[in-house]
Amino acid sequence: MDSLYFFPIKDRHEEKRDCLSTSLSRTQKMVEITQSTIVTPSEETPKRKIWLSNLDVVAARGYTPTIYVYPSTGRKDFFPVDALKAALAKALVVFYPLAGRLNRDPETGRPEIDCTGGGVISFTASLDATLDDFKDFAPSAEMRKKLVPVADSADPPCAMMMLQMTRLRCGGIILGFAIHHYTFDGRGASLFIKTFSAFARGDLETVPTPFFDRTLLRARSPPSISFDHSDYTPNVFQSEAPSSTLSQVVCANLKLTKEQIHSLKILAGGERVSTFRAVVAHVWKCSCIARGLASDAETQLLLPVDLRGRFKPPLAPTYIGNPTMRTKAVAKVEELVSNTLEFGANLIQRAVDNITDEFGRSLIDHLESMDLEALCKRGAMSNTSLMAISWLSVPMYDADFGWGEPILMARAQMYGSGYVYLSRVPAMDGGISVIVGLEPDSMQCFKKILYEEIEEKIL
């Protein structure tokens, strides 16, 4: 075992040895760590350094905590630990950067992925709880502490991934992943989970071929900055909101049926309007009301945009990295609230349409002269802002380890207040999940008007 990166979890008083010391002593009364190991690739993998693009380095530096929930089948051989580790070892041959470490280029200090083959930190745990105890699995700090490994730091040097398999009292299984954001975005994560689960099923025909070369997104020489990228400056990334507000968030996992989504689309301009535009326009409007924002205040909706298909030529669908950038829609609160839903939906469409190949390339060139270390840090957003992330087109539920798809896939914890995630829920027959994080004094009002507004407008 690689003692440089391993920290025995059972001894909570042991001195922290390195950057991978985790905080799994956090709920010892309920969570029992039964095993902790490092899983390495099952075959020799390339030993190389992966250069990170400017878009990678300005991604939020941290581990994305996600959970996959599987109800018990009643069988004794449900999710055997050794078989899961064997499948992970095989998946790490295909996705070998995950078995590496985040380090720095010794000459420039720039972060890079060092493909050492060192392996993934894996924990097996038991939890004295049932699936019913989690209240729709609304993200929270407590849920992350119970179900997902927590590293002391996401700064170099550190691991790229940690995994915890938790067996519940009811027999259910929860897989908790902590994957460093520099590894990949949500689309890349879904490809990895698809690969991992395919090896567990023995279905090798569905294993994709990931594309790891990020030099396609190098800045141009000479640079050509043809747009205003003032949103990508340190003073903008460091929010006006005090850092203490990061803890002042309550989350809800809300469901919208196919019929409710159809109603929102009609209100937003008709069936031609995407689910994302219709639902997010509604969420944006309701959040302004619930937060009690002044009518003359300016509110902004931040929208991450996947650039894979917008670059010319487009990047491969299996491109692994963070080829995303942030755009925004802006309006006065009074305009947004008093107008029809179509007003907000059109603002969203225009903001996204502005993102072209040249805009993306211009941003990369702009970032070349920025302090990327400052840009990768995130503060809490002010209560006039909202960020909406779409997982609607990402096959997040393609995670059948041989026992069926998960009944739920979600973040275990939000970044803070003002974040919204949309994802499909296969069991809802066209319905979706809207996971929202808001200030505690706004959430109850938000949940009430989210559904009331739909019903009133239908009537």
Short mmCIF file of C-alpha atoms in Angstrom, two decimals:
data_model
loop_
_atom_site.label_atom_id
_atom_site.label_comp_id
_atom_site.label_asym_id
_atom_site.label_seq_id
_atom_site.Cartn_x
_atom_site.Cartn_y
_atom_site.Cartn_z
CA MET A 1 0.00 0.00 0.00
CA ASP A 2 1.16 3.51 -0.81
CA SER A 3 1.66 4.82 2.73
CA LEU A 4 2.37 8.32 1.44
CA TYR A 5 -1.28 8.69 0.45
CA PHE A 6 -3.05 6.46 2.95
CA PHE A 7 -4.42 7.49 6.32
CA PRO A 8 -5.90 4.87 8.69
CA ILE A 9 -9.42 6.11 9.29
CA LYS A 10 -10.15 4.15 12.45
CA ASP A 11 -7.65 6.13 14.52
CA ARG A 12 -9.24 9.55 14.68
CA HIS A 13 -6.47 10.92 16.91
CA GLU A 14 -3.60 9.91 14.68
CA GLU A 15 -1.58 12.81 13.37
CA LYS A 16 -2.49 13.78 9.80
CA ARG A 17 0.21 12.48 7.52
CA ASP A 18 -0.44 14.07 4.18
CA CYS A 19 -2.82 15.81 1.80
CA LEU A 20 -5.15 12.79 1.59
CA SER A 21 -6.01 12.56 5.26
CA THR A 22 -9.78 12.23 5.29
CA SER A 23 -12.47 13.15 7.78
CA LEU A 24 -14.34 9.84 7.97
CA SER A 25 -14.24 9.85 11.77
CA ARG A 26 -16.97 12.42 11.35
CA THR A 27 -20.00 10.32 12.27
CA GLN A 28 -18.51 7.43 14.19
CA LYS A 29 -21.71 6.82 16.15
CA MET A 30 -23.50 5.83 12.94
CA VAL A 31 -20.88 5.13 10.28
CA GLU A 32 -18.44 2.29 10.72
CA ILE A 33 -15.53 2.04 8.33
CA THR A 34 -15.04 -1.70 7.85
CA GLN A 35 -12.25 -1.56 5.29
CA SER A 36 -9.94 0.99 3.70
CA THR A 37 -7.61 0.22 0.82
CA ILE A 38 -6.01 1.70 -2.26
CA VAL A 39 -7.21 0.20 -5.53
CA THR A 40 -4.64 0.38 -8.33
CA PRO A 41 -5.10 -0.32 -12.07
CA SER A 42 -5.22 -4.04 -12.88
CA GLU A 43 -2.65 -3.56 -15.66
CA GLU A 44 0.32 -1.32 -16.30
CA THR A 45 -0.83 2.17 -17.35
CA PRO A 46 0.94 5.06 -19.12
CA LYS A 47 3.22 7.08 -16.83
CA ARG A 48 2.83 10.59 -18.15
CA LYS A 49 1.85 14.11 -17.16
CA ILE A 50 -1.44 15.51 -18.41
CA TRP A 51 -1.35 19.23 -19.11
CA LEU A 52 -4.44 21.10 -17.87
CA SER A 53 -6.06 23.76 -20.03
CA ASN A 54 -6.97 27.22 -18.78
CA LEU A 55 -10.60 26.07 -18.61
CA ASP A 56 -9.56 23.15 -16.40
CA VAL A 57 -7.58 25.31 -14.00
CA VAL A 58 -10.39 27.85 -13.51
CA ALA A 59 -12.89 25.09 -12.75
CA ALA A 60 -13.87 24.98 -9.09
CA ARG A 61 -10.91 23.38 -7.32
CA GLY A 62 -12.42 20.69 -5.19
CA TYR A 63 -13.95 17.23 -5.13
CA THR A 64 -17.40 16.77 -6.63
CA PRO A 65 -19.38 14.66 -4.12
CA THR A 66 -21.98 12.43 -5.79
CA ILE A 67 -24.01 9.45 -4.61
CA TYR A 68 -25.63 6.52 -6.40
CA VAL A 69 -28.37 4.75 -4.45
CA TYR A 70 -29.33 1.09 -4.94
CA PRO A 71 -32.16 -0.61 -3.00
CA SER A 72 -31.57 -4.09 -1.64
CA THR A 73 -32.46 -7.08 -3.80
CA GLY A 74 -32.59 -9.34 -0.77
CA ARG A 75 -29.73 -11.46 -2.06
CA LYS A 76 -26.69 -12.16 0.10
CA ASP A 77 -24.30 -11.54 -2.80
CA PHE A 78 -25.66 -8.03 -3.43
CA PHE A 79 -22.73 -5.74 -4.36
CA PRO A 80 -19.82 -8.01 -3.33
CA VAL A 81 -16.91 -5.82 -2.25
CA ASP A 82 -14.15 -7.79 -3.95
CA ALA A 83 -15.99 -7.82 -7.29
CA LEU A 84 -16.54 -4.06 -7.09
CA LYS A 85 -12.85 -3.46 -6.43
CA ALA A 86 -11.87 -5.75 -9.31
CA ALA A 87 -14.16 -3.80 -11.66
CA LEU A 88 -12.69 -0.51 -10.40
CA ALA A 89 -9.15 -1.79 -11.01
CA LYS A 90 -10.11 -2.59 -14.62
CA ALA A 91 -11.85 0.78 -15.10
CA LEU A 92 -8.69 2.53 -13.89
CA VAL A 93 -6.78 1.01 -16.81
CA VAL A 94 -9.11 2.86 -19.19
CA PHE A 95 -9.40 6.00 -17.05
CA TYR A 96 -5.81 5.88 -15.79
CA PRO A 97 -5.56 9.61 -14.86
CA LEU A 98 -7.95 8.88 -11.97
CA ALA A 99 -5.28 6.62 -10.47
CA GLY A 100 -2.79 9.49 -10.57
CA ARG A 101 -2.18 12.51 -8.39
CA LEU A 102 -2.69 16.22 -8.88
CA ASN A 103 0.76 17.80 -8.73
CA ARG A 104 2.49 20.91 -10.08
CA ASP A 105 4.84 21.39 -12.99
CA PRO A 106 8.23 21.80 -11.26
CA GLU A 107 9.20 24.71 -13.56
CA THR A 108 5.98 26.71 -13.92
CA GLY A 109 4.05 25.66 -10.82
CA ARG A 110 0.98 25.03 -12.99
CA PRO A 111 -1.27 22.19 -11.77
CA GLU A 112 -1.06 18.98 -13.80
CA ILE A 113 -2.25 15.40 -13.48
CA ASP A 114 0.66 13.08 -12.78
CA CYS A 115 -0.38 9.64 -14.01
CA THR A 116 1.52 7.65 -11.41
CA GLY A 117 -0.81 4.66 -11.20
CA GLY A 118 -0.87 5.24 -7.44
CA GLY A 119 -4.51 4.25 -7.24
CA VAL A 120 -7.85 5.32 -5.81
CA ILE A 121 -8.62 5.46 -2.11
CA SER A 122 -11.53 3.11 -1.39
CA PHE A 123 -13.56 2.69 1.79
CA THR A 124 -16.19 0.15 2.75
CA ALA A 125 -18.60 1.23 5.45
CA SER A 126 -21.81 0.26 7.21
CA LEU A 127 -24.46 2.71 8.33
CA ASP A 128 -27.21 2.13 10.87
CA ALA A 129 -29.91 3.66 8.68
CA THR A 130 -32.39 2.83 5.94
CA LEU A 131 -33.11 4.54 2.64
CA ASP A 132 -36.21 6.11 4.20
CA ASP A 133 -34.03 7.98 6.72
CA PHE A 134 -32.55 10.30 4.09
CA LYS A 135 -35.62 12.46 3.30
CA ASP A 136 -35.35 12.48 -0.50
CA PHE A 137 -31.57 12.69 -0.25
CA ALA A 138 -31.53 16.48 -0.22
CA PRO A 139 -27.84 17.50 -0.32
CA SER A 140 -26.31 18.49 3.00
CA ALA A 141 -23.00 18.61 4.80
CA GLU A 142 -24.18 15.80 7.05
CA MET A 143 -25.06 13.53 4.13
CA ARG A 144 -21.66 14.10 2.58
CA LYS A 145 -19.94 13.30 5.87
CA LYS A 146 -21.78 10.01 6.10
CA LEU A 147 -21.59 8.84 2.51
CA VAL A 148 -18.66 10.45 0.67
CA PRO A 149 -14.96 10.60 1.63
CA VAL A 150 -13.72 14.07 2.53
CA ALA A 151 -10.15 15.19 1.85
CA ASP A 152 -8.36 17.86 3.86
CA SER A 153 -7.41 19.72 0.70
CA ALA A 154 -7.95 19.66 -3.06
CA ASP A 155 -4.71 21.53 -3.68
CA PRO A 156 -1.68 19.74 -5.12
CA PRO A 157 -0.48 17.21 -4.17
CA CYS A 158 -3.69 15.23 -3.79
CA ALA A 159 -5.57 12.21 -5.10
CA MET A 160 -7.88 12.46 -8.08
CA MET A 161 -10.60 10.23 -6.68
CA MET A 162 -11.95 8.61 -3.51
CA LEU A 163 -14.81 6.12 -3.22
CA GLN A 164 -16.95 4.84 -0.37
CA MET A 165 -19.38 1.92 -0.57
CA THR A 166 -21.86 2.11 2.30
CA ARG A 167 -24.11 -0.81 3.19
CA LEU A 168 -27.28 0.25 5.02
CA ARG A 169 -29.20 -1.60 7.71
CA CYS A 170 -31.98 -2.25 5.18
CA GLY A 171 -29.48 -3.92 2.83
CA GLY A 172 -29.34 -1.03 0.39
CA ILE A 173 -26.06 0.21 -1.07
CA ILE A 174 -24.88 3.79 -1.58
CA LEU A 175 -21.80 4.49 -3.66
CA GLY A 176 -20.24 7.83 -2.74
CA PHE A 177 -17.73 9.32 -5.17
CA ALA A 178 -15.40 12.24 -4.50
CA ILE A 179 -13.75 13.05 -7.84
CA HIS A 180 -11.47 16.04 -8.28
CA HIS A 181 -13.08 18.55 -10.65
CA TYR A 182 -9.82 18.95 -12.56
CA THR A 183 -10.27 15.35 -13.74
CA PHE A 184 -13.44 16.00 -15.71
CA ASP A 185 -16.87 17.62 -15.79
CA GLY A 186 -20.24 15.91 -15.38
CA ARG A 187 -20.18 14.41 -18.88
CA GLY A 188 -16.74 12.92 -18.27
CA ALA A 189 -17.88 11.59 -14.89
CA SER A 190 -20.81 9.80 -16.52
CA LEU A 191 -18.43 8.11 -18.98
CA PHE A 192 -16.27 6.89 -16.13
CA ILE A 193 -19.23 5.54 -14.13
CA LYS A 194 -20.52 3.86 -17.30
CA THR A 195 -17.11 2.20 -17.73
CA PHE A 196 -16.84 1.18 -14.08
CA SER A 197 -20.32 -0.38 -14.05
CA ALA A 198 -19.77 -2.09 -17.43
CA PHE A 199 -16.73 -3.92 -16.05
CA ALA A 200 -18.77 -4.93 -13.01
CA ARG A 201 -21.42 -6.46 -15.33
CA GLY A 202 -18.83 -7.98 -17.65
CA ASP A 203 -20.25 -5.96 -20.54
CA LEU A 204 -17.06 -4.91 -22.29
CA GLU A 205 -18.81 -3.87 -25.52
CA THR A 206 -20.12 -0.69 -23.87
CA VAL A 207 -16.74 0.53 -22.61
CA PRO A 208 -15.99 3.92 -24.29
CA THR A 209 -12.59 5.18 -25.42
CA PRO A 210 -11.84 8.41 -23.51
CA PHE A 211 -9.92 11.24 -25.16
CA PHE A 212 -7.38 12.74 -22.75
CA ASP A 213 -5.42 15.23 -24.88
CA ARG A 214 -6.26 18.67 -23.50
CA THR A 215 -3.68 20.51 -25.60
CA LEU A 216 -6.47 21.07 -28.13
CA LEU A 217 -7.51 23.90 -25.81
CA ARG A 218 -4.18 25.70 -25.59
CA ALA A 219 -4.26 29.48 -25.91
CA ARG A 220 -3.43 30.82 -29.37
CA SER A 221 -0.14 32.51 -30.14
CA PRO A 222 -0.43 35.38 -30.53
CA PRO A 223 -3.62 35.67 -28.46
CA SER A 224 -6.74 37.09 -30.06
CA ILE A 225 -9.16 38.47 -27.47
CA SER A 226 -12.20 39.65 -29.38
CA PHE A 227 -14.85 39.76 -26.64
CA ASP A 228 -15.34 41.23 -23.19
CA HIS A 229 -14.47 38.61 -20.57
CA SER A 230 -14.69 40.83 -17.51
CA ASP A 231 -16.72 38.09 -15.76
CA TYR A 232 -13.49 36.10 -15.62
CA THR A 233 -11.51 38.32 -13.29
CA PRO A 234 -10.59 37.65 -9.64
CA ASN A 235 -12.80 40.40 -8.24
CA VAL A 236 -15.85 38.84 -9.92
CA PHE A 237 -15.03 35.28 -8.88
CA GLN A 238 -14.54 36.35 -5.28
CA SER A 239 -18.15 37.06 -4.40
CA GLU A 240 -19.43 40.03 -2.46
CA ALA A 241 -21.20 37.64 -0.12
CA PRO A 242 -19.33 36.83 3.11
CA SER A 243 -17.75 33.36 3.21
CA SER A 244 -19.84 32.46 6.23
CA THR A 245 -22.89 32.27 3.98
CA LEU A 246 -21.52 29.04 2.52
CA SER A 247 -22.88 27.26 5.58
CA GLN A 248 -26.16 29.18 5.49
CA VAL A 249 -27.86 26.99 2.93
CA VAL A 250 -30.70 24.51 3.00
CA CYS A 251 -31.31 22.19 0.08
CA ALA A 252 -34.38 20.53 -1.38
CA ASN A 253 -34.77 17.78 -3.95
CA LEU A 254 -37.95 18.80 -5.75
CA LYS A 255 -39.75 16.82 -8.44
CA LEU A 256 -41.59 18.09 -11.50
CA THR A 257 -43.81 15.72 -13.44
CA LYS A 258 -43.99 15.47 -17.21
CA GLU A 259 -47.32 17.29 -17.10
CA GLN A 260 -45.95 20.14 -15.00
CA ILE A 261 -42.99 20.52 -17.35
CA HIS A 262 -45.35 20.62 -20.32
CA SER A 263 -47.32 23.42 -18.61
CA LEU A 264 -44.13 25.42 -18.01
CA LYS A 265 -43.10 25.01 -21.65
CA ILE A 266 -46.45 26.39 -22.82
CA LEU A 267 -46.05 29.36 -20.50
CA ALA A 268 -42.47 29.91 -21.73
CA GLY A 269 -43.33 29.97 -25.42
CA GLY A 270 -44.52 26.51 -26.44
CA GLU A 271 -43.22 23.00 -26.95
CA ARG A 272 -40.23 24.33 -28.92
CA VAL A 273 -38.81 25.66 -25.64
CA SER A 274 -36.40 23.24 -24.00
CA THR A 275 -37.14 21.71 -20.61
CA PHE A 276 -34.07 23.45 -19.20
CA ARG A 277 -35.11 26.93 -20.37
CA ALA A 278 -38.71 26.57 -19.18
CA VAL A 279 -37.90 25.12 -15.77
CA VAL A 280 -34.92 27.36 -15.02
CA ALA A 281 -36.82 30.50 -16.04
CA HIS A 282 -39.51 29.46 -13.56
CA VAL A 283 -36.99 28.67 -10.80
CA TRP A 284 -35.21 31.99 -11.38
CA LYS A 285 -38.46 33.93 -11.12
CA CYS A 286 -39.64 32.05 -8.01
CA SER A 287 -36.27 32.50 -6.27
CA CYS A 288 -36.44 36.28 -6.72
CA ILE A 289 -39.88 36.32 -5.09
CA ALA A 290 -38.90 33.93 -2.28
CA ARG A 291 -35.77 35.91 -1.51
CA GLY A 292 -37.78 39.13 -1.27
CA LEU A 293 -35.47 40.99 -3.64
CA ALA A 294 -36.10 44.69 -4.25
CA SER A 295 -37.89 45.37 -7.50
CA ASP A 296 -35.11 47.62 -8.78
CA ALA A 297 -32.34 45.16 -7.91
CA GLU A 298 -30.41 43.45 -10.67
CA THR A 299 -30.51 39.67 -10.67
CA GLN A 300 -28.24 37.37 -12.66
CA LEU A 301 -28.57 33.78 -13.74
CA LEU A 302 -25.23 32.04 -14.31
CA LEU A 303 -25.18 29.25 -16.88
CA PRO A 304 -22.28 26.83 -17.49
CA VAL A 305 -22.11 25.93 -21.19
CA ASP A 306 -20.55 22.75 -22.62
CA LEU A 307 -18.22 23.78 -25.44
CA ARG A 308 -17.62 20.31 -26.92
CA GLY A 309 -20.06 20.84 -29.77
CA ARG A 310 -19.48 24.58 -30.11
CA PHE A 311 -15.80 24.47 -31.03
CA LYS A 312 -14.92 24.16 -34.71
CA PRO A 313 -14.10 21.41 -35.31
CA PRO A 314 -16.06 20.03 -32.36
CA LEU A 315 -14.32 18.13 -29.61
CA ALA A 316 -14.88 14.40 -29.39
CA PRO A 317 -17.96 13.43 -27.34
CA THR A 318 -15.58 11.40 -25.16
CA TYR A 319 -13.27 14.37 -24.52
CA ILE A 320 -12.21 14.20 -20.87
CA GLY A 321 -11.70 17.50 -19.10
CA ASN A 322 -13.61 20.70 -18.39
CA PRO A 323 -14.44 22.24 -21.78
CA THR A 324 -17.05 24.51 -20.22
CA MET A 325 -17.46 28.22 -19.65
CA ARG A 326 -19.93 30.37 -17.80
CA THR A 327 -22.33 32.82 -19.37
CA LYS A 328 -25.12 34.80 -17.72
CA ALA A 329 -28.57 36.27 -18.19
CA VAL A 330 -29.28 39.55 -16.39
CA ALA A 331 -32.53 41.39 -15.62
CA LYS A 332 -34.11 43.76 -13.17
CA VAL A 333 -36.16 41.85 -10.62
CA GLU A 334 -39.33 43.79 -11.52
CA GLU A 335 -38.91 42.90 -15.22
CA LEU A 336 -38.40 39.23 -14.51
CA VAL A 337 -41.24 38.88 -12.01
CA SER A 338 -43.87 40.99 -13.80
CA ASN A 339 -43.30 39.53 -17.27
CA THR A 340 -44.41 36.16 -18.57
CA LEU A 341 -42.19 33.11 -18.27
CA GLU A 342 -41.30 33.58 -21.91
CA PHE A 343 -39.32 36.70 -20.98
CA GLY A 344 -36.93 34.79 -18.74
CA ALA A 345 -36.70 31.86 -21.17
CA ASN A 346 -35.68 34.21 -23.98
CA LEU A 347 -32.99 35.79 -21.80
CA ILE A 348 -31.56 32.33 -21.17
CA GLN A 349 -31.61 31.46 -24.87
CA ARG A 350 -29.82 34.66 -25.87
CA ALA A 351 -27.14 34.17 -23.21
CA VAL A 352 -26.40 30.63 -24.41
CA ASP A 353 -26.53 31.55 -28.10
CA ASN A 354 -23.73 34.06 -27.53
CA ILE A 355 -21.30 31.24 -26.80
CA THR A 356 -19.59 30.34 -30.07
CA ASP A 357 -16.28 28.80 -31.11
CA GLU A 358 -14.63 32.21 -31.34
CA PHE A 359 -16.06 33.30 -27.98
CA GLY A 360 -14.64 30.18 -26.32
CA ARG A 361 -11.23 30.59 -27.98
CA SER A 362 -11.17 34.26 -27.03
CA LEU A 363 -11.85 33.35 -23.39
CA ILE A 364 -9.00 30.82 -23.37
CA ASP A 365 -6.66 33.52 -24.72
CA HIS A 366 -7.93 35.99 -22.09
CA LEU A 367 -7.26 33.51 -19.30
CA GLU A 368 -3.66 33.11 -20.44
CA SER A 369 -2.86 36.48 -18.86
CA MET A 370 -4.95 35.95 -15.71
CA ASP A 371 -3.97 34.64 -12.29
CA LEU A 372 -5.61 31.25 -12.67
CA GLU A 373 -4.97 30.36 -9.04
CA ALA A 374 -7.20 33.25 -7.97
CA LEU A 375 -9.90 32.35 -10.47
CA CYS A 376 -10.22 28.75 -9.30
CA LYS A 377 -11.37 29.89 -5.85
CA ARG A 378 -15.08 30.32 -5.26
CA GLY A 379 -16.87 32.41 -2.70
CA ALA A 380 -20.53 32.34 -1.82
CA MET A 381 -22.86 33.95 -4.33
CA SER A 382 -24.93 36.96 -3.34
CA ASN A 383 -28.67 36.40 -2.91
CA THR A 384 -29.37 38.17 -6.20
CA SER A 385 -27.57 35.42 -8.14
CA LEU A 386 -28.49 31.91 -9.18
CA MET A 387 -26.43 29.29 -11.03
CA ALA A 388 -28.26 26.57 -12.95
CA ILE A 389 -26.46 23.40 -14.04
CA SER A 390 -28.08 20.96 -16.44
CA TRP A 391 -27.51 17.22 -16.23
CA LEU A 392 -30.59 16.61 -18.39
CA SER A 393 -28.61 15.42 -21.43
CA VAL A 394 -26.02 13.50 -19.39
CA PRO A 395 -26.76 9.78 -18.82
CA MET A 396 -26.10 9.95 -15.11
CA TYR A 397 -28.20 6.85 -14.42
CA ASP A 398 -26.17 4.67 -16.79
CA ALA A 399 -24.69 2.99 -13.71
CA ASP A 400 -25.92 -0.60 -13.61
CA PHE A 401 -23.34 -2.66 -11.69
CA GLY A 402 -25.31 -5.82 -12.34
CA TRP A 403 -28.20 -5.09 -10.00
CA GLY A 404 -30.13 -2.54 -12.04
CA GLU A 405 -29.85 1.23 -12.38
CA PRO A 406 -29.72 3.36 -9.23
CA ILE A 407 -32.99 4.73 -7.95
CA LEU A 408 -31.26 8.04 -7.36
CA MET A 409 -28.12 9.84 -8.44
CA ALA A 410 -27.40 13.26 -6.94
CA ARG A 411 -24.85 15.56 -5.39
CA ALA A 412 -24.25 14.82 -1.73
CA GLN A 413 -23.59 18.49 -0.92
CA MET A 414 -24.03 21.82 -2.72
CA TYR A 415 -21.36 24.50 -3.12
CA GLY A 416 -23.60 26.95 -1.31
CA SER A 417 -26.79 28.95 -1.65
CA GLY A 418 -28.04 29.79 -5.13
CA TYR A 419 -27.06 26.57 -6.94
CA VAL A 420 -29.61 24.59 -8.95
CA TYR A 421 -29.14 21.17 -10.60
CA LEU A 422 -31.56 19.64 -13.07
CA SER A 423 -31.45 15.91 -13.82
CA ARG A 424 -33.75 13.30 -15.26
CA VAL A 425 -35.31 10.63 -13.06
CA PRO A 426 -35.97 7.44 -15.05
CA ALA A 427 -38.64 6.22 -12.62
CA MET A 428 -40.71 9.40 -13.16
CA ASP A 429 -41.55 8.74 -16.85
CA GLY A 430 -40.45 12.11 -18.21
CA GLY A 431 -40.28 13.90 -14.89
CA ILE A 432 -37.16 15.59 -13.55
CA SER A 433 -35.44 16.38 -10.29
CA VAL A 434 -34.70 20.01 -9.39
CA ILE A 435 -32.13 20.17 -6.60
CA VAL A 436 -32.01 23.67 -5.14
CA GLY A 437 -29.87 25.29 -2.47
CA LEU A 438 -31.21 28.53 -0.93
CA GLU A 439 -30.95 30.60 2.22
CA PRO A 440 -32.91 28.99 5.10
CA ASP A 441 -35.37 31.89 5.36
CA SER A 442 -36.20 31.64 1.64
CA MET A 443 -36.62 27.92 1.04
CA GLN A 444 -40.10 27.36 2.46
CA CYS A 445 -41.54 30.23 0.45
CA PHE A 446 -39.69 29.02 -2.66
CA LYS A 447 -41.09 25.49 -2.45
CA LYS A 448 -44.59 26.85 -1.95
CA ILE A 449 -44.64 29.23 -4.90
CA LEU A 450 -42.73 26.88 -7.21
CA TYR A 451 -45.78 24.64 -7.42
CA GLU A 452 -48.45 27.26 -6.78
CA GLU A 453 -47.32 29.36 -9.72
CA ILE A 454 -47.63 26.36 -12.04
CA GLU A 455 -51.13 25.46 -10.80
CA GLU A 456 -52.40 29.04 -10.89
CA LYS A 457 -51.22 29.63 -14.44
CA ILE A 458 -52.71 26.32 -15.59
CA LEU A 459 -56.08 27.32 -14.13
#
